[in-house]
Amino acid sequence: MESLSNKKKVLEVKPLNFLERAYLPAIMGGLATTMKHFFKKPVTISYPEEKREFSENFRGMHSLKRDENGKERCTACGLCALSCPAEAITMTAAERQPGEEHLYREEKYAAVYEINMLRCIFCGLCEEACPKEAIYLDGDIVPADYLRKDFIYGKDKLVEAPLNQ
Amino acid sequence: METTDLIFRIILIVIIFAISLVVAMYSTYAERKVAAFFQDRIGPNRAGPWGILQPLADGGKMFLKEEIIPTNATPFLFIVGPSLAILTACIGSAVIPWGQKMIIGGHTFDLQVTDINVGVLYIFGVVSLGVYGVMIGGWASNNKYSLLGAIRAASQNISYEISMGLSIIALLMLTNTLSLREIAEQQHGWHWNVLRQPLGFVLFIVCAFAETNRTPFDLPECETELVGGYHTEYSSMKLGFYLFAEYINMFISSAVMATLYWGGYNYPGMDWVAAHTGPALGPLIGVGVFFLKIFLFIFFFMWVRWTIPRFRYDQLMDLGWKILIPLAIANIVLTGLVSTALTHFGF
């Protein structure tokens, strides 16, 4: 039958000729191939000294952002926690008191904001769900630790550093 | 034997022993570097500049690791195995001519530990003793997998020794001597035996790969099929000795190949160089050339290792018995016919 794609190749199994059966020419070809690699530039990245750049859309550790005046953007609406398929995010909301206007952008803010890094699957849905552009997964790889409790990251680890420090 | 000669011999023995150990040590480093370059990597570069202290670090690790002798092993044989392996690897260097005779202050110094007239036979005898190290190691471990590995290794070594011996016979028919010194002298200048015995050389080098248990014939240490082969139960420096013996074997067989087929310390234009540098320095240049050839062969061993995949065991036996042995015999017949024709009809 005529092949539709016209890409079909019929494999012919021919008996090997003498040179092919003697192996040696094929071995020479192999040796030439490896020798070509001998003079290639190594692709190694010497890790602790050199680090490879992450790609643009790499999703690493979360960070809670501040606005241009250094106020926390998060309003503890809970949409990130709701969108999280792994249920890694929990938070407690609190009301902004007078005199705290320079700390929080809106009347409501997250008094406690915790992400369990052992549960997080770095899907980025929290990032997408956030209406205030407060959470981004733009950090580094989450570092290793010895105790499970140390993987629950609070605001101390998540919130961006203040603007003018 | 004069006293100076005796002292020179002893110094030479110590030097050659030290050189073969250092070469073996740095072969492990070279192997890792060469492997890295063939795979577009960098390789060890942390210990010292360019990682040249890596062999020392590896050696230190080997010595400090826990030494385990399995409960049901035979302790004496368990220790004898690796010792035999490294001993037989080392003593092969005794008959290799490292250079021409050196003349210093009227004294003639022979750059060879001993020039016995059965040098080739001696090498073959020593090489075949190497099987004992493997076999005893596998047997003494009292582990059926080690024993299987040892049997595989032994049968491979014995099979390939036959074709190795046959391939060398054709060469001996041309040289008419078993002394390695004379064979090297006959190849003075560029009259290298590889030009007269190309097929013999190919057979010999294939057998040398199998004898030194190098890829593609490294079946004695096939991790995937046999855990670790004959040295499964070995740890610390006793394992180190087995691995070390492999590298010394590689060095010695490279030296033998260079001597038998590639002219040893001979190189084109050596008479001119000797006339200009004197009877003491000239031979030393020859030694340098000889070592260059050895290192090229060692590099070739490594080059092949990262090119050709391992043979299956039945393929290995097929190659040894059904191809290499008939080819070696054909080579003998061919050599006999050609040399007879040359002498009788004077072509």
XYZ file of C-alpha atoms in Angstrom:
512
model
C 0.000 0.000 0.000
C 1.144 3.504 -0.755
C 2.385 5.213 2.384
C 0.537 8.447 3.198
C 3.413 10.329 4.693
C 5.935 9.126 2.131
C 8.433 8.858 4.941
C 8.316 5.117 5.367
C 11.687 3.457 4.988
C 11.919 -0.201 4.196
C 14.757 -1.693 6.148
C 16.916 -4.040 4.129
C 18.973 -6.562 6.020
C 21.872 -7.264 3.750
C 24.565 -9.742 4.690
C 27.677 -7.934 5.904
C 30.503 -7.674 3.453
C 34.021 -8.695 4.358
C 35.185 -5.311 5.651
C 32.113 -4.976 7.823
C 32.623 -8.426 9.251
C 36.261 -7.684 9.993
C 35.122 -5.051 12.559
C 38.361 -3.129 12.292
C 37.169 -0.371 9.890
C 34.160 0.230 12.114
C 36.420 0.381 15.152
C 38.632 2.925 13.377
C 35.527 5.012 12.680
C 34.573 4.835 16.328
C 38.061 5.841 17.395
C 37.896 8.834 15.050
C 34.588 9.882 16.567
C 35.894 9.747 20.109
C 39.061 11.554 19.064
C 36.926 14.411 17.747
C 35.438 14.752 21.195
C 38.883 14.781 22.777
C 39.525 18.244 21.352
C 36.088 19.693 22.042
C 35.648 22.321 24.698
C 34.354 20.776 27.929
C 30.791 21.650 28.795
C 31.403 21.324 32.534
C 30.265 24.078 34.878
C 32.477 24.004 37.991
C 29.583 24.382 40.364
C 30.518 26.251 43.499
C 32.600 28.771 41.554
C 30.428 29.001 38.459
C 26.677 28.900 38.516
C 24.404 28.286 35.611
C 21.763 30.961 35.003
C 18.228 29.758 35.482
C 15.880 30.128 32.555
C 13.400 33.024 32.429
C 10.476 30.941 33.564
C 12.257 28.998 36.287
C 10.110 28.651 39.396
C 12.137 28.705 42.590
C 11.512 29.881 46.123
C 8.575 32.189 46.736
C 8.933 35.781 47.750
C 6.303 38.181 49.025
C 6.739 41.483 47.275
C 6.619 45.066 48.468
C 5.331 47.982 46.421
C 7.360 50.967 45.270
C 7.033 52.599 48.694
C 8.191 49.528 50.530
C 4.744 48.467 51.767
C 3.770 44.801 51.744
C 1.480 44.071 48.853
C -0.238 41.000 50.298
C -3.754 41.589 51.604
C -4.317 38.090 52.908
C -7.185 37.433 50.526
C -6.372 33.726 50.555
C -6.667 33.169 46.803
C -3.170 31.729 46.656
C -3.982 29.250 49.403
C -7.216 28.391 47.625
C -5.527 27.831 44.282
C -2.728 25.760 45.760
C -3.243 22.136 44.668
C -0.809 20.888 47.301
C -2.347 22.952 50.102
C 1.021 24.232 51.116
C -0.005 27.815 51.923
C -1.679 28.957 55.137
C -2.136 32.465 56.486
C -3.763 34.473 59.223
C -5.208 37.866 58.311
C -5.026 40.913 60.556
C -6.306 44.471 60.382
C -3.926 47.347 59.869
C -3.733 49.615 62.916
C -3.336 53.388 62.686
C 0.302 54.279 62.355
C 1.106 51.142 60.341
C 0.229 52.688 56.972
C 3.857 52.694 55.917
C 4.063 48.901 56.458
C 1.026 47.516 54.679
C -0.578 48.776 51.522
C -4.214 47.935 52.345
C -6.361 47.684 55.448
C -5.961 43.940 55.668
C -2.628 42.184 55.760
C -1.175 38.757 56.517
C -0.023 38.587 60.097
C 1.208 35.037 59.547
C 1.994 33.684 56.111
C 3.469 30.191 55.892
C 4.409 27.957 52.993
C 5.299 24.343 53.648
C 8.158 23.759 51.236
C 7.831 20.018 51.639
C 4.336 20.161 50.181
C 4.909 22.832 47.577
C 5.139 21.486 44.039
C 6.254 24.793 42.493
C 3.340 24.792 40.052
C 3.077 28.578 40.110
C -0.698 28.681 40.529
C -0.375 30.962 43.587
C 1.525 33.397 41.426
C -1.249 33.317 38.850
C -4.057 33.539 41.410
C -2.681 36.553 43.252
C -4.695 39.707 42.336
C -2.176 42.007 44.044
C 1.004 40.771 42.369
C 2.279 39.996 45.833
C 3.748 36.528 45.419
C 6.306 35.404 42.858
C 8.331 32.219 42.565
C 11.415 34.093 41.450
C 13.883 32.871 44.066
C 16.667 30.313 44.079
C 16.361 26.583 44.699
C 14.961 25.939 48.181
C 17.948 24.914 50.313
C 18.196 21.565 52.034
C 17.675 21.259 55.783
C 17.790 18.648 58.537
C 14.404 19.035 60.272
C 11.000 18.906 58.709
C 9.807 21.853 60.780
C 12.461 24.055 59.223
C 10.835 23.657 55.853
C 7.796 25.668 56.908
C 8.786 29.095 55.690
C 7.266 32.055 57.486
C 7.230 35.727 56.601
C 10.780 36.094 57.909
C 12.037 34.065 54.972
C 9.462 34.988 52.375
C 9.012 38.759 52.497
C 11.344 40.793 50.334
C 13.955 42.881 52.065
C 12.811 46.504 52.790
C 13.592 48.990 50.043
C 16.144 51.295 51.576
C 18.182 49.314 54.025
C 80.229 -9.169 37.882
C 82.003 -5.989 38.886
C 80.939 -4.017 41.935
C 80.030 -0.924 39.919
C 77.943 -3.058 37.632
C 76.192 -4.686 40.574
C 75.447 -1.329 42.197
C 74.200 0.003 38.872
C 71.915 -3.007 38.488
C 70.441 -2.521 41.954
C 69.881 1.178 41.318
C 68.286 0.324 37.975
C 65.942 -2.198 39.619
C 64.853 0.379 42.191
C 64.358 3.030 39.513
C 62.350 0.741 37.237
C 60.230 -0.438 40.166
C 59.581 3.168 41.190
C 58.833 4.198 37.621
C 56.356 1.411 37.042
C 54.572 2.245 40.299
C 54.454 5.954 39.517
C 53.324 5.303 35.958
C 50.592 2.994 37.236
C 49.570 5.591 39.820
C 49.363 8.345 37.289
C 47.640 6.058 34.782
C 44.638 6.106 37.095
C 44.724 9.891 36.997
C 45.349 9.929 33.247
C 42.506 7.517 32.729
C 40.092 9.805 34.524
C 41.386 12.844 32.664
C 41.304 11.104 29.286
C 37.829 9.788 29.990
C 36.741 13.304 30.853
C 38.171 14.766 27.660
C 36.523 12.088 25.547
C 33.204 12.912 27.194
C 33.571 16.708 26.942
C 34.191 17.036 30.668
C 37.083 18.411 32.732
C 37.831 15.546 35.107
C 39.561 15.677 38.487
C 40.857 19.206 39.110
C 40.435 19.793 42.841
C 43.441 18.090 44.480
C 46.431 20.254 43.628
C 46.931 22.142 40.364
C 44.965 20.371 37.596
C 44.223 17.667 40.141
C 47.683 16.108 39.934
C 47.560 15.088 43.602
C 44.433 13.030 42.953
C 46.294 9.651 42.856
C 47.786 10.413 46.296
C 44.344 11.203 47.651
C 42.959 7.999 46.132
C 45.839 6.005 47.585
C 45.309 7.540 51.012
C 41.650 6.673 50.835
C 42.457 3.085 49.860
C 44.819 2.673 52.820
C 42.453 4.201 55.353
C 39.352 2.251 54.360
C 38.204 -0.597 56.553
C 39.797 -3.886 55.687
C 37.317 -6.728 55.586
C 38.171 -10.405 55.366
C 34.917 -12.353 55.064
C 34.270 -14.889 57.852
C 34.280 -17.905 55.604
C 37.148 -16.823 53.397
C 40.536 -18.519 53.525
C 42.569 -15.742 55.180
C 45.976 -16.790 53.853
C 44.880 -17.197 50.238
C 42.727 -14.098 50.517
C 45.872 -12.058 51.143
C 48.027 -14.016 48.685
C 45.648 -13.294 45.773
C 46.216 -9.552 45.363
C 49.892 -9.917 46.342
C 50.404 -12.399 43.514
C 48.560 -10.163 41.088
C 50.803 -7.188 41.809
C 53.978 -9.289 42.055
C 53.525 -10.891 38.655
C 52.662 -7.501 37.208
C 55.896 -5.982 38.549
C 58.462 -8.654 37.711
C 57.694 -8.547 34.001
C 59.727 -5.347 33.725
C 63.005 -7.184 34.466
C 63.808 -8.169 30.889
C 62.639 -5.097 29.031
C 65.516 -3.187 27.387
C 64.896 0.445 28.293
C 67.650 1.868 26.165
C 70.915 1.282 24.353
C 74.078 0.547 26.270
C 75.310 3.682 27.996
C 79.037 4.454 28.142
C 80.153 6.722 30.993
C 83.848 7.051 31.775
C 84.810 3.855 29.968
C 82.183 1.815 31.820
C 79.397 0.244 29.820
C 76.038 0.374 31.545
C 73.296 -1.857 30.279
C 69.919 -0.137 30.550
C 68.194 -3.448 31.214
C 67.955 -5.330 34.486
C 68.913 -8.630 32.907
C 69.374 -9.668 29.314
C 68.334 -13.308 29.365
C 68.258 -15.153 26.064
C 64.679 -16.338 26.635
C 63.251 -12.900 27.427
C 60.078 -13.365 25.412
C 59.398 -16.707 27.083
C 60.037 -15.128 30.480
C 57.474 -12.386 29.763
C 54.921 -14.956 28.675
C 55.597 -17.094 31.720
C 55.122 -14.145 34.054
C 51.990 -12.993 32.288
C 50.419 -16.427 32.540
C 51.193 -16.480 36.280
C 48.967 -13.429 36.602
C 45.968 -15.726 36.242
C 46.794 -17.202 39.666
C 46.203 -13.871 41.378
C 42.745 -13.643 39.868
C 41.872 -17.282 40.398
C 43.116 -17.463 44.003
C 41.361 -14.204 44.831
C 38.066 -15.505 43.496
C 38.476 -18.876 45.191
C 39.578 -17.572 48.589
C 36.599 -15.214 48.830
C 34.321 -18.245 49.289
C 31.620 -16.484 47.313
C 30.093 -18.248 44.349
C 29.830 -15.057 42.328
C 33.463 -14.237 42.924
C 34.345 -17.763 41.872
C 32.267 -17.445 38.712
C 33.991 -14.166 37.963
C 37.382 -15.703 38.589
C 36.628 -18.630 36.293
C 35.504 -16.264 33.580
C 38.615 -14.176 33.983
C 40.897 -17.193 34.019
C 39.355 -18.800 30.951
C 39.519 -15.499 29.105
C 43.174 -14.990 29.993
C 44.122 -18.537 29.036
C 42.210 -18.402 25.734
C 43.833 -15.195 24.664
C 47.274 -16.287 25.786
C 47.138 -19.008 23.122
C 46.567 -16.624 20.249
C 49.048 -14.189 21.761
C 51.694 -16.903 21.786
C 50.821 -17.917 18.238
C 50.963 -14.345 16.976
C 54.412 -13.923 18.494
C 55.729 -17.093 16.807
C 55.541 -15.445 13.398
C 57.620 -12.598 14.759
C 60.165 -14.951 16.278
C 60.503 -16.707 12.908
C 61.782 -13.427 11.521
C 63.961 -12.360 14.448
C 65.490 -15.789 15.174
C 65.964 -14.850 18.815
C 64.043 -14.774 22.079
C 66.155 -12.062 23.645
C 64.285 -8.780 23.860
C 67.558 -6.853 23.654
C 68.433 -8.475 20.343
C 64.929 -7.984 18.986
C 65.182 -4.306 19.857
C 68.654 -4.034 18.290
C 67.455 -5.658 15.058
C 64.935 -2.859 14.643
C 67.714 -0.265 14.615
C 66.648 2.997 13.032
C 63.273 2.477 11.471
C 63.321 -1.263 10.634
C 60.371 -1.766 12.907
C 58.753 -5.171 13.087
C 55.284 -3.708 12.720
C 56.134 -3.063 9.061
C 57.026 -6.736 8.550
C 54.285 -8.161 10.770
C 51.232 -5.860 10.576
C 48.718 -8.684 11.032
C 50.769 -10.152 13.847
C 50.765 -6.799 15.580
C 46.990 -6.406 15.285
C 46.525 -9.893 16.738
C 49.008 -9.157 19.488
C 47.406 -5.897 20.526
C 43.933 -7.446 20.609
C 45.279 -10.217 22.829
C 47.083 -7.650 24.986
C 43.779 -5.903 25.587
C 42.256 -9.190 26.681
C 45.263 -10.116 28.828
C 45.227 -6.843 30.727
C 41.441 -7.066 31.146
C 40.853 -3.759 29.436
C 37.711 -2.778 27.579
C 36.313 -4.232 25.304
C 37.504 -7.380 27.098
C 37.023 -6.269 30.714
C 34.627 -9.101 31.507
C 36.377 -10.087 34.760
C 34.993 -6.911 36.338
C 31.546 -6.744 34.842
C 29.542 -4.980 37.547
C 26.179 -5.476 35.929
C 26.469 -9.225 35.537
C 28.752 -10.304 38.338
C 28.483 -7.698 41.114
C 32.215 -6.994 40.917
C 33.760 -10.084 39.397
C 36.591 -11.890 41.146
C 37.274 -9.002 43.539
C 33.725 -8.640 44.864
C 34.726 -9.427 48.460
C 37.831 -7.272 48.461
C 38.070 -3.915 50.145
C 40.640 -1.234 50.925
C 44.177 -1.645 49.602
C 43.737 -5.307 48.664
C 41.196 -4.185 46.100
C 43.599 -1.381 45.315
C 46.322 -3.906 44.545
C 44.106 -5.672 42.024
C 43.250 -2.429 40.293
C 46.851 -1.289 40.528
C 48.076 -4.556 39.011
C 45.867 -3.873 36.008
C 47.578 -0.553 35.405
C 51.069 -1.990 35.874
C 50.132 -4.761 33.436
C 49.034 -2.107 30.994
C 52.384 -0.342 31.357
C 54.394 -3.548 30.944
C 52.393 -4.779 27.974
C 52.760 -1.365 26.341
C 56.503 -1.667 26.871
C 56.499 -5.173 25.386
C 54.503 -4.065 22.378
C 56.803 -1.114 21.835
C 59.843 -3.387 22.091
C 58.584 -6.232 19.936
C 56.828 -4.330 17.193
C 57.490 -0.600 17.362
C 61.254 -0.586 17.574
C 61.668 -0.098 21.317
C 64.133 2.723 21.912
C 64.925 3.035 18.206
C 63.837 5.981 16.149
C 64.714 7.269 12.685
C 67.910 9.306 12.650
C 69.130 7.966 15.964
C 72.706 7.487 14.741
C 72.976 11.129 13.806
C 71.580 12.167 17.209
C 73.906 9.756 19.033
C 76.933 11.097 17.163
C 76.054 14.638 18.167
C 75.081 14.042 21.799
C 77.637 11.468 22.897
C 77.497 7.903 24.218
C 75.933 8.870 27.556
C 73.197 11.269 26.500
C 72.272 9.511 23.241
C 70.893 6.390 24.910
C 68.939 8.554 27.341
C 67.165 10.203 24.423
C 66.364 6.674 23.242
C 64.861 5.964 26.668
C 62.738 9.083 26.268
C 61.544 7.879 22.853
C 60.766 4.477 24.331
C 58.674 6.033 27.091
C 56.912 8.216 24.551
C 55.907 5.071 22.660
C 54.764 3.437 25.911
C 52.645 6.436 26.825
C 51.118 6.482 23.367
C 50.146 2.845 23.821
C 48.689 3.567 27.262
C 46.736 6.407 25.725
C 45.556 4.019 23.020
C 44.337 1.611 25.704
C 42.279 4.420 27.205
C 41.130 5.691 23.840
C 39.736 2.282 22.970
C 38.132 1.994 26.385
C 35.895 4.978 25.693
C 35.087 3.883 22.154
C 34.234 0.204 22.015
C 31.533 -1.334 24.200
C 32.159 -4.516 26.138
C 31.861 -7.871 24.381
C 29.349 -10.484 25.414
C 31.095 -13.480 26.946
C 30.294 -15.933 24.161
C 31.358 -13.349 21.581
C 34.616 -12.972 23.461
C 35.253 -16.707 23.318
C 34.196 -16.859 19.669
C 36.629 -14.114 18.790
C 39.460 -15.748 20.677
C 39.062 -19.298 19.482
C 37.401 -19.053 16.079
C 38.999 -15.928 14.673
C 42.225 -14.946 16.407
C 43.758 -18.423 16.637
C 43.117 -19.331 12.956
C 44.356 -15.898 11.912
C 47.491 -16.311 13.993
C 48.149 -19.718 12.429
C 47.547 -18.277 8.957
C 50.005 -15.532 9.818
C 52.624 -18.111 10.759
C 52.112 -19.985 7.496
C 52.201 -16.766 5.496
C 55.367 -15.589 7.227
C 57.011 -18.952 6.599
C 56.087 -18.949 2.925
C 57.211 -15.391 2.329
C 60.501 -15.701 4.167
C 61.288 -19.001 2.460
C 60.507 -17.473 -0.903
C 62.718 -14.522 -0.085
C 65.689 -16.678 0.881
C 65.343 -19.289 -1.871
C 64.411 -17.189 -4.826
C 66.194 -14.064 -3.694
C 63.472 -11.542 -4.425
